[in-house]
mmCIF file of C-alpha atoms in Angstrom:
data_model
loop_
_atom_site.group_PDB
_atom_site.id
_atom_site.type_symbol
_atom_site.label_atom_id
_atom_site.label_comp_id
_atom_site.label_asym_id
_atom_site.label_seq_id
_atom_site.Cartn_x
_atom_site.Cartn_y
_atom_site.Cartn_z
ATOM 1 C CA MET A 551 65.798 34.894 -19.546
ATOM 2 C CA SER A 552 67.193 32.272 -17.220
ATOM 3 C CA GLU A 553 65.682 28.814 -17.292
ATOM 4 C CA GLU A 554 66.231 26.531 -14.374
ATOM 5 C CA THR A 555 67.567 23.171 -15.443
ATOM 6 C CA VAL A 556 66.698 20.185 -13.330
ATOM 7 C CA ILE A 557 69.691 17.998 -12.551
ATOM 8 C CA LYS A 558 68.748 14.322 -12.786
ATOM 9 C CA ARG A 559 71.172 11.783 -11.355
ATOM 10 C CA PHE A 560 71.208 8.028 -11.867
ATOM 11 C CA ILE A 561 71.253 5.833 -8.765
ATOM 12 C CA ALA A 562 73.709 2.948 -9.086
ATOM 13 C CA GLY A 563 72.188 -0.419 -8.271
ATOM 14 C CA ALA A 564 68.635 0.897 -7.956
ATOM 15 C CA VAL A 565 65.896 -1.401 -9.266
ATOM 16 C CA CYS A 566 62.717 -0.035 -10.816
ATOM 17 C CA PRO A 567 59.644 -1.115 -8.801
ATOM 18 C CA ALA A 568 57.573 -1.389 -11.987
ATOM 19 C CA CYS A 569 59.790 -3.125 -14.590
ATOM 20 C CA THR A 570 62.544 -4.435 -12.245
ATOM 21 C CA ALA A 571 65.282 -3.085 -14.533
ATOM 22 C CA MET A 572 68.510 -2.268 -12.713
ATOM 23 C CA ASP A 573 70.404 1.032 -13.086
ATOM 24 C CA THR A 574 67.561 2.826 -14.881
ATOM 25 C CA ILE A 575 66.313 4.960 -11.974
ATOM 26 C CA ARG A 576 67.278 8.611 -11.807
ATOM 27 C CA THR A 577 66.424 11.058 -9.037
ATOM 28 C CA PHE A 578 65.754 14.788 -9.071
ATOM 29 C CA ASP A 579 63.943 17.542 -7.155
ATOM 30 C CA GLU A 580 60.467 18.457 -8.352
ATOM 31 C CA ASP A 581 58.945 21.536 -6.692
ATOM 32 C CA GLY A 582 61.290 21.102 -3.742
ATOM 33 C CA ARG A 583 60.340 17.453 -3.225
ATOM 34 C CA PRO A 584 62.569 14.524 -4.179
ATOM 35 C CA ALA A 585 61.272 12.449 -7.082
ATOM 36 C CA ARG A 586 62.459 9.482 -9.123
ATOM 37 C CA GLU A 587 61.749 8.084 -12.549
ATOM 38 C CA CYS A 588 62.707 5.071 -14.649
ATOM 39 C CA VAL A 589 64.187 5.809 -18.069
ATOM 40 C CA SER A 590 63.289 2.299 -19.251
ATOM 41 C CA CYS A 591 59.535 2.090 -18.588
ATOM 42 C CA GLY A 592 58.596 5.668 -17.627
ATOM 43 C CA TYR A 593 57.602 4.873 -14.022
ATOM 44 C CA ALA A 594 57.727 7.995 -11.835
ATOM 45 C CA ASP A 595 56.826 8.859 -8.256
ATOM 46 C CA THR A 596 57.653 11.339 -5.522
ATOM 47 C CA LEU A 597 59.468 10.567 -2.295
ATOM 48 C CA ASP A 598 58.942 11.792 1.246
ATOM 49 C CA GLU A 599 61.692 13.222 3.450
ATOM 50 C CA ARG A 600 62.744 9.720 4.539
ATOM 51 C CA GLY A 601 63.112 8.485 0.943
ATOM 52 C CA ASN A 602 59.962 6.357 0.905
ATOM 53 C CA ALA A 603 57.557 6.458 -2.026
ATOM 54 C CA VAL A 604 54.481 8.616 -1.502
ATOM 55 C CA PRO A 605 51.417 6.650 -2.606
ATOM 56 C CA ARG A 606 49.277 8.334 -5.200
ATOM 57 C CA GLU A 607 45.565 8.618 -4.785
ATOM 58 C CA VAL A 608 43.710 5.802 -6.519
ATOM 59 C CA PRO A 609 41.512 7.371 -9.236
ATOM 60 C CA THR A 610 38.586 5.078 -8.431
ATOM 61 C CA ARG A 611 38.616 5.841 -4.732
ATOM 62 C CA VAL A 612 35.655 7.784 -3.433
ATOM 63 C CA ASN A 613 36.916 10.655 -1.326
ATOM 64 C CA LYS A 614 33.965 12.957 -1.286
ATOM 65 C CA ALA A 615 31.221 12.302 1.176
ATOM 66 C CA LYS A 616 27.897 11.888 -0.511
ATOM 67 C CA PRO A 617 25.160 14.096 0.845
ATOM 68 C CA ALA A 618 22.754 12.267 3.080
ATOM 69 C CA PRO A 619 19.588 11.259 1.276
ATOM 70 C CA GLU A 620 16.675 13.505 1.977
ATOM 71 C CA LYS A 621 14.490 11.934 4.622
ATOM 72 C CA LYS A 622 10.979 11.565 3.392
ATOM 73 C CA SER A 623 8.295 11.242 5.973
ATOM 74 C CA GLN A 624 5.130 9.363 5.257
ATOM 75 C CA THR A 625 1.986 9.202 7.310
ATOM 76 C CA VAL A 626 0.918 5.675 8.093
ATOM 77 C CA GLN A 627 -2.640 4.907 9.069
ATOM 78 C CA PHE A 628 -3.514 1.657 10.830
ATOM 79 C CA PHE A 629 -6.880 0.040 10.286
ATOM 80 C CA PRO A 630 -8.143 -2.537 12.755
ATOM 81 C CA ASN A 631 -8.418 -6.074 11.433
ATOM 82 C CA PRO A 632 -12.013 -7.239 11.922
ATOM 83 C CA LYS A 633 -10.895 -10.867 12.211
ATOM 84 C CA LEU A 634 -8.814 -10.055 15.250
ATOM 85 C CA LYS A 635 -11.570 -8.664 17.448
ATOM 86 C CA LYS A 636 -11.037 -8.912 21.180
ATOM 87 C CA LYS A 637 -13.501 -11.058 23.091
ATOM 88 C CA GLN A 638 -14.985 -9.204 25.968
#
C-alpha cells in the first residue's frame, strides 16, 4: 500500500486573514487545487490559479429557485349598485 503524503509548506511573512498572525500560513495542493491553512486558528481556504482566495458559498444564501406559486383563478361576479342608477 502506498499512501500519498501531502507536502505542506509554510509561507514566510504571510499573515492569516482571520487571526492576523504572521508566519502561521502553510500552503499545499488539495485535489489538484492550491489551498492554504493557518496552524494558529485553523482558518483554511482554496486558491484559484492566480493565487486569490476562492469565496465559499454562504450557507444562508438561497440558490435554488422556488417554484412559482400555483395561480388560482377565481370567478368574480359584479352586481349593479342600485344607488348608482343612470338617469335617462
